[in-house]
Amino acid sequence: MAFSYGLTNGDSISRRNTDIYRGSWVGLTTDNGTKSGRVPHPHNDHVRMPNIKVFSGSSHRDLSQRICERLQLEVSKASLKKFSNKETNVEIGESVRGEDVYIIQSGAGEINDNLMELLIMINACKIASSCRVAAVIPCFPYARQDKKDKSRAPISAKLVANMLSVAGADHIITMDLHASQIQGFFDIPVDNLYAEPAILKYIKESIPNWQTSVIVSPDAGGAKRVTSIADRLNVDFALIHKERKRANEVE
């Protein structure tokens, strides 16, 4: 779709490769590839964010509230209850028709209850005619079961990926997956974000004399992450050797 607002010489402009943020100007380029500069929105100097709804599951309501405060949004209304037989009941409290919906729910804590609640919320929004549903899952459930380590072991991470897709999720946003190849279990977009920048910021701002610190990995699996952090801080790192005797028991 082309626009000609505010241009001279009859050039038209397109929204290709354009980022729109709250309270910003719209930066557009001409269809012939030349720069048109920064063009004000034809109706208002302030461009509103796309129509989005942010819902919170039961796992981390405080995180959802803080995210919405950062986005200058209200947490959307939803009633999350349990019937007397422990079934999860979800009621979306406002219209999501044509909206982009983000549901924030982690796999930490009561993992099975949180996962089921997330699946029901996704499906409820999907059948209520939402445009797209993105599941924001800071801690991805069952991520440690990403491969067959025994002859009859399940690949539970793949099962969870299938369940999220069947429920109606269009996009997954998670952090520091136990194994990055879990992204390949999905046929929908997956953003695997990294906490390393926040960790570096915390170390520099909160730990006195951090320059003399040693960054330690508890096992070989975390060595790559630890060396990356140590290199960026220009400090030493260490690796602990462990042997897993059985689930949840190491020496």
mmCIF file of C-alpha atoms in Angstrom:
data_model
loop_
_atom_site.group_PDB
_atom_site.id
_atom_site.type_symbol
_atom_site.label_atom_id
_atom_site.label_comp_id
_atom_site.label_asym_id
_atom_site.label_seq_id
_atom_site.Cartn_x
_atom_site.Cartn_y
_atom_site.Cartn_z
ATOM 1 C CA MET A 1 0.000 0.000 0.000
ATOM 2 C CA ALA A 2 1.490 3.361 -1.047
ATOM 3 C CA PHE A 3 1.208 6.775 0.559
ATOM 4 C CA SER A 4 2.047 10.218 -0.828
ATOM 5 C CA TYR A 5 1.427 12.343 2.237
ATOM 6 C CA GLY A 6 3.959 15.107 2.767
ATOM 7 C CA LEU A 7 6.108 14.289 -0.278
ATOM 8 C CA THR A 8 7.160 16.382 -3.222
ATOM 9 C CA ASN A 9 7.804 15.498 -6.858
ATOM 10 C CA GLY A 10 4.971 12.964 -6.801
ATOM 11 C CA ASP A 11 7.010 10.225 -5.038
ATOM 12 C CA SER A 12 5.071 7.560 -3.220
ATOM 13 C CA ILE A 13 6.166 5.782 -0.087
ATOM 14 C CA SER A 14 5.536 2.341 1.364
ATOM 15 C CA ARG A 15 5.486 0.775 4.821
ATOM 16 C CA ARG A 16 8.126 -1.759 3.832
ATOM 17 C CA ASN A 17 10.751 -2.301 6.567
ATOM 18 C CA THR A 18 9.016 0.205 8.807
ATOM 19 C CA ASP A 19 8.949 0.088 12.621
ATOM 20 C CA ILE A 20 6.079 1.825 14.351
ATOM 21 C CA TYR A 21 6.324 2.658 18.038
ATOM 22 C CA ARG A 22 4.084 4.509 20.435
ATOM 23 C CA GLY A 23 4.672 8.258 20.261
ATOM 24 C CA SER A 24 7.062 8.055 17.311
ATOM 25 C CA TRP A 25 7.098 9.265 13.740
ATOM 26 C CA VAL A 26 6.675 6.917 10.825
ATOM 27 C CA GLY A 27 9.944 6.395 8.970
ATOM 28 C CA LEU A 28 9.203 5.389 5.385
ATOM 29 C CA THR A 29 11.062 4.920 2.121
ATOM 30 C CA THR A 30 10.003 5.598 -1.452
ATOM 31 C CA ASP A 31 8.948 2.746 -3.707
ATOM 32 C CA ASN A 32 11.929 3.420 -5.964
ATOM 33 C CA GLY A 33 14.326 2.865 -3.052
ATOM 34 C CA THR A 34 15.259 6.472 -2.311
ATOM 35 C CA LYS A 35 14.978 7.831 1.227
ATOM 36 C CA SER A 36 12.061 10.089 1.928
ATOM 37 C CA GLY A 37 13.124 11.170 5.412
ATOM 38 C CA ARG A 38 10.819 10.985 8.392
ATOM 39 C CA VAL A 39 7.219 11.561 7.441
ATOM 40 C CA PRO A 40 4.585 12.487 10.058
ATOM 41 C CA HIS A 41 1.500 10.350 10.348
ATOM 42 C CA PRO A 42 -1.275 11.873 8.207
ATOM 43 C CA HIS A 43 -3.780 11.964 11.087
ATOM 44 C CA ASN A 44 -1.713 12.430 14.227
ATOM 45 C CA ASP A 45 1.877 13.131 15.167
ATOM 46 C CA HIS A 46 1.697 10.223 17.600
ATOM 47 C CA VAL A 47 1.261 6.762 16.111
ATOM 48 C CA ARG A 48 -0.573 4.346 18.330
ATOM 49 C CA MET A 49 0.677 0.820 18.915
ATOM 50 C CA PRO A 50 -1.133 -1.912 16.972
ATOM 51 C CA ASN A 51 -4.252 -3.257 18.681
ATOM 52 C CA ILE A 52 -2.901 -5.771 21.178
ATOM 53 C CA LYS A 53 -4.185 -7.497 24.272
ATOM 54 C CA VAL A 54 -1.884 -8.831 26.987
ATOM 55 C CA PHE A 55 -3.276 -11.558 29.224
ATOM 56 C CA SER A 56 -1.646 -13.017 32.292
ATOM 57 C CA GLY A 57 -1.737 -16.620 33.383
ATOM 58 C CA SER A 58 -1.448 -17.629 37.027
ATOM 59 C CA SER A 59 2.296 -18.294 37.061
ATOM 60 C CA HIS A 60 3.737 -14.751 37.143
ATOM 61 C CA ARG A 61 1.119 -12.029 37.458
ATOM 62 C CA ASP A 62 3.710 -9.539 38.707
ATOM 63 C CA LEU A 63 5.820 -10.034 35.571
ATOM 64 C CA SER A 64 2.765 -9.477 33.383
ATOM 65 C CA GLN A 65 1.931 -6.293 35.265
ATOM 66 C CA ARG A 66 5.466 -4.947 34.890
ATOM 67 C CA ILE A 67 5.510 -5.715 31.160
ATOM 68 C CA CYS A 68 2.211 -3.900 30.660
ATOM 69 C CA GLU A 69 3.430 -0.903 32.645
ATOM 70 C CA ARG A 70 6.456 -0.740 30.360
ATOM 71 C CA LEU A 71 4.168 -0.856 27.312
ATOM 72 C CA GLN A 72 1.708 1.615 28.860
ATOM 73 C CA LEU A 73 -1.071 -0.946 28.614
ATOM 74 C CA GLU A 74 -3.546 -2.498 31.019
ATOM 75 C CA VAL A 75 -3.454 -6.226 31.701
ATOM 76 C CA SER A 76 -6.450 -7.603 29.838
ATOM 77 C CA LYS A 77 -9.272 -9.150 31.834
ATOM 78 C CA ALA A 78 -9.522 -12.899 32.259
ATOM 79 C CA SER A 79 -11.001 -15.090 34.965
ATOM 80 C CA LEU A 80 -8.891 -18.128 35.873
ATOM 81 C CA LYS A 81 -10.532 -20.612 38.225
ATOM 82 C CA LYS A 82 -10.617 -24.279 39.113
ATOM 83 C CA PHE A 83 -13.725 -26.385 39.426
ATOM 84 C CA SER A 84 -14.149 -28.600 42.479
ATOM 85 C CA ASN A 85 -12.748 -31.542 40.490
ATOM 86 C CA LYS A 86 -9.549 -29.490 39.800
ATOM 87 C CA GLU A 87 -10.365 -28.801 36.148
ATOM 88 C CA THR A 88 -9.120 -25.432 34.910
ATOM 89 C CA ASN A 89 -11.748 -22.919 33.870
ATOM 90 C CA VAL A 90 -10.873 -19.852 31.768
ATOM 91 C CA GLU A 91 -13.152 -16.950 30.852
ATOM 92 C CA ILE A 92 -11.793 -14.160 28.653
ATOM 93 C CA GLY A 93 -13.304 -10.981 30.063
ATOM 94 C CA GLU A 94 -13.158 -8.691 27.029
ATOM 95 C CA SER A 95 -13.372 -8.806 23.262
ATOM 96 C CA VAL A 96 -10.295 -9.992 21.366
ATOM 97 C CA ARG A 97 -11.868 -9.972 17.911
ATOM 98 C CA GLY A 98 -9.266 -8.918 15.345
ATOM 99 C CA GLU A 99 -6.664 -8.278 18.064
ATOM 100 C CA ASP A 100 -3.083 -9.497 18.444
ATOM 101 C CA VAL A 101 -3.087 -11.381 21.743
ATOM 102 C CA TYR A 102 -0.090 -12.053 23.982
ATOM 103 C CA ILE A 103 -0.481 -14.552 26.820
ATOM 104 C CA ILE A 104 2.235 -14.543 29.489
ATOM 105 C CA GLN A 105 2.606 -17.848 31.295
ATOM 106 C CA SER A 106 5.722 -19.625 32.513
ATOM 107 C CA GLY A 107 6.418 -23.322 32.899
ATOM 108 C CA ALA A 108 7.835 -22.821 36.378
ATOM 109 C CA GLY A 109 6.094 -23.793 39.599
ATOM 110 C CA GLU A 110 2.971 -25.878 39.061
ATOM 111 C CA ILE A 111 4.105 -26.920 35.594
ATOM 112 C CA ASN A 112 1.221 -29.148 34.544
ATOM 113 C CA ASP A 113 -1.487 -26.782 35.803
ATOM 114 C CA ASN A 114 0.236 -23.783 34.224
ATOM 115 C CA LEU A 115 0.663 -25.569 30.908
ATOM 116 C CA MET A 116 -2.975 -26.644 30.766
ATOM 117 C CA GLU A 117 -4.114 -23.150 31.706
ATOM 118 C CA LEU A 118 -1.980 -21.674 28.920
ATOM 119 C CA LEU A 119 -3.380 -24.102 26.342
ATOM 120 C CA ILE A 120 -6.961 -23.277 27.322
ATOM 121 C CA MET A 121 -6.284 -19.524 27.230
ATOM 122 C CA ILE A 122 -4.746 -19.814 23.762
ATOM 123 C CA ASN A 123 -7.702 -21.794 22.478
ATOM 124 C CA ALA A 124 -10.239 -19.471 24.101
ATOM 125 C CA CYS A 125 -8.690 -16.446 22.378
ATOM 126 C CA LYS A 126 -8.386 -18.259 19.077
ATOM 127 C CA ILE A 127 -12.031 -19.305 18.887
ATOM 128 C CA ALA A 128 -13.022 -15.765 19.979
ATOM 129 C CA SER A 129 -11.746 -14.531 16.580
ATOM 130 C CA SER A 130 -8.442 -13.019 17.663
ATOM 131 C CA CYS A 131 -6.097 -12.153 14.804
ATOM 132 C CA ARG A 132 -2.959 -13.803 16.191
ATOM 133 C CA VAL A 133 -2.064 -15.420 19.502
ATOM 134 C CA ALA A 134 1.492 -15.321 20.855
ATOM 135 C CA ALA A 135 2.452 -17.371 23.891
ATOM 136 C CA VAL A 136 5.129 -15.695 26.024
ATOM 137 C CA ILE A 137 6.753 -18.552 27.979
ATOM 138 C CA PRO A 138 9.881 -17.385 29.858
ATOM 139 C CA CYS A 139 10.555 -20.921 31.150
ATOM 140 C CA PHE A 140 9.571 -23.489 28.527
ATOM 141 C CA PRO A 141 7.959 -26.564 30.156
ATOM 142 C CA TYR A 142 9.499 -29.999 29.632
ATOM 143 C CA ALA A 143 12.475 -28.468 27.803
ATOM 144 C CA ARG A 144 14.886 -30.885 29.489
ATOM 145 C CA GLN A 145 13.144 -33.781 27.761
ATOM 146 C CA ASP A 146 14.263 -32.786 24.276
ATOM 147 C CA LYS A 147 15.691 -36.113 23.078
ATOM 148 C CA LYS A 148 15.531 -39.842 23.661
ATOM 149 C CA ASP A 149 18.227 -40.641 26.191
ATOM 150 C CA LYS A 150 16.795 -44.125 26.778
ATOM 151 C CA SER A 151 15.241 -46.642 24.448
ATOM 152 C CA ARG A 152 11.623 -45.974 25.445
ATOM 153 C CA ALA A 153 11.909 -42.390 26.698
ATOM 154 C CA PRO A 154 9.448 -39.764 25.405
ATOM 155 C CA ILE A 155 10.439 -36.518 23.722
ATOM 156 C CA SER A 156 8.148 -34.435 25.897
ATOM 157 C CA ALA A 157 9.361 -31.058 24.598
ATOM 158 C CA LYS A 158 8.124 -32.032 21.135
ATOM 159 C CA LEU A 159 4.771 -33.088 22.605
ATOM 160 C CA VAL A 160 4.396 -29.679 24.296
ATOM 161 C CA ALA A 161 5.256 -27.951 21.010
ATOM 162 C CA ASN A 162 2.520 -29.953 19.262
ATOM 163 C CA MET A 163 -0.002 -29.118 21.977
ATOM 164 C CA LEU A 164 0.708 -25.378 21.730
ATOM 165 C CA SER A 165 0.274 -25.455 17.957
ATOM 166 C CA VAL A 166 -2.955 -27.459 18.122
ATOM 167 C CA ALA A 167 -4.347 -25.081 20.767
ATOM 168 C CA GLY A 168 -3.933 -22.263 18.249
ATOM 169 C CA ALA A 169 -0.666 -20.476 19.056
ATOM 170 C CA ASP A 170 0.741 -18.515 16.114
ATOM 171 C CA HIS A 171 4.001 -17.437 17.744
ATOM 172 C CA ILE A 172 6.132 -18.570 20.685
ATOM 173 C CA ILE A 173 8.396 -16.231 22.685
ATOM 174 C CA THR A 174 10.654 -17.916 25.228
ATOM 175 C CA MET A 175 14.036 -17.431 26.893
ATOM 176 C CA ASP A 176 17.252 -19.434 27.096
ATOM 177 C CA LEU A 177 15.869 -22.757 25.935
ATOM 178 C CA HIS A 178 17.520 -25.760 27.567
ATOM 179 C CA ALA A 179 18.438 -26.825 24.028
ATOM 180 C CA SER A 180 18.135 -24.377 21.150
ATOM 181 C CA GLN A 181 17.096 -27.148 18.753
ATOM 182 C CA ILE A 182 13.683 -27.183 20.473
ATOM 183 C CA GLN A 183 12.832 -24.311 18.127
ATOM 184 C CA GLY A 184 12.818 -26.897 15.352
ATOM 185 C CA PHE A 185 9.953 -28.767 17.027
ATOM 186 C CA PHE A 186 7.578 -26.001 15.884
ATOM 187 C CA ASP A 187 6.115 -25.132 12.505
ATOM 188 C CA ILE A 188 5.354 -21.616 13.751
ATOM 189 C CA PRO A 189 7.796 -18.756 14.518
ATOM 190 C CA VAL A 190 9.777 -19.132 17.749
ATOM 191 C CA ASP A 191 11.828 -16.340 19.349
ATOM 192 C CA ASN A 192 14.407 -17.717 21.790
ATOM 193 C CA LEU A 193 15.561 -14.641 23.705
ATOM 194 C CA TYR A 194 18.718 -14.513 25.814
ATOM 195 C CA ALA A 195 19.105 -13.180 29.349
ATOM 196 C CA GLU A 196 22.844 -12.534 28.947
ATOM 197 C CA PRO A 197 22.544 -8.735 28.514
ATOM 198 C CA ALA A 198 20.454 -8.492 31.692
ATOM 199 C CA ILE A 199 22.921 -10.723 33.572
ATOM 200 C CA LEU A 200 25.850 -8.557 32.518
ATOM 201 C CA LYS A 201 24.016 -5.415 33.567
ATOM 202 C CA TYR A 202 23.167 -6.907 36.954
ATOM 203 C CA ILE A 203 26.745 -8.042 37.624
ATOM 204 C CA LYS A 204 28.207 -4.648 36.766
ATOM 205 C CA GLU A 205 25.651 -2.664 38.751
ATOM 206 C CA SER A 206 25.037 -4.891 41.770
ATOM 207 C CA ILE A 207 28.234 -6.802 42.587
ATOM 208 C CA PRO A 208 31.083 -4.808 44.193
ATOM 209 C CA ASN A 209 34.523 -5.526 42.720
ATOM 210 C CA TRP A 210 33.023 -7.714 40.032
ATOM 211 C CA GLN A 211 36.276 -7.363 38.084
ATOM 212 C CA THR A 212 37.804 -10.000 40.406
ATOM 213 C CA SER A 213 34.891 -12.422 39.989
ATOM 214 C CA VAL A 214 35.013 -15.916 38.523
ATOM 215 C CA ILE A 215 32.055 -17.065 36.408
ATOM 216 C CA VAL A 216 31.275 -20.736 37.084
ATOM 217 C CA SER A 217 29.340 -23.260 35.015
ATOM 218 C CA PRO A 218 27.762 -26.136 36.983
ATOM 219 C CA ASP A 219 28.254 -28.559 34.089
ATOM 220 C CA ALA A 220 29.588 -28.903 30.557
ATOM 221 C CA GLY A 221 26.231 -27.927 29.079
ATOM 222 C CA GLY A 222 26.532 -24.393 30.453
ATOM 223 C CA ALA A 223 30.173 -23.901 29.452
ATOM 224 C CA LYS A 224 29.417 -22.003 26.253
ATOM 225 C CA ARG A 225 27.167 -19.510 28.019
ATOM 226 C CA VAL A 226 29.607 -19.018 30.880
ATOM 227 C CA THR A 227 32.597 -18.432 28.617
ATOM 228 C CA SER A 228 30.606 -15.861 26.663
ATOM 229 C CA ILE A 229 29.750 -13.931 29.837
ATOM 230 C CA ALA A 230 33.312 -14.218 31.174
ATOM 231 C CA ASP A 231 34.763 -12.969 27.881
ATOM 232 C CA ARG A 232 32.472 -9.936 27.836
ATOM 233 C CA LEU A 233 33.379 -9.121 31.447
ATOM 234 C CA ASN A 234 37.064 -9.919 30.870
ATOM 235 C CA VAL A 235 37.180 -12.190 33.939
ATOM 236 C CA ASP A 236 38.091 -15.841 34.540
ATOM 237 C CA PHE A 237 35.670 -18.737 34.327
ATOM 238 C CA ALA A 238 35.531 -22.231 35.837
ATOM 239 C CA LEU A 239 33.767 -25.483 34.974
ATOM 240 C CA ILE A 240 32.457 -28.011 37.501
ATOM 241 C CA HIS A 241 32.549 -31.654 36.519
ATOM 242 C CA LYS A 242 29.523 -33.633 37.637
ATOM 243 C CA GLU A 243 28.133 -37.102 37.104
ATOM 244 C CA ARG A 244 24.396 -37.702 37.137
ATOM 245 C CA LYS A 245 23.666 -40.889 39.061
ATOM 246 C CA ARG A 246 19.919 -40.625 38.475
ATOM 247 C CA ALA A 247 17.269 -37.938 37.939
ATOM 248 C CA ASN A 248 17.792 -35.005 40.338
ATOM 249 C CA GLU A 249 20.847 -36.635 41.903
ATOM 250 C CA VAL A 250 24.420 -35.730 40.926
ATOM 251 C CA GLU A 251 27.898 -35.890 42.411
#
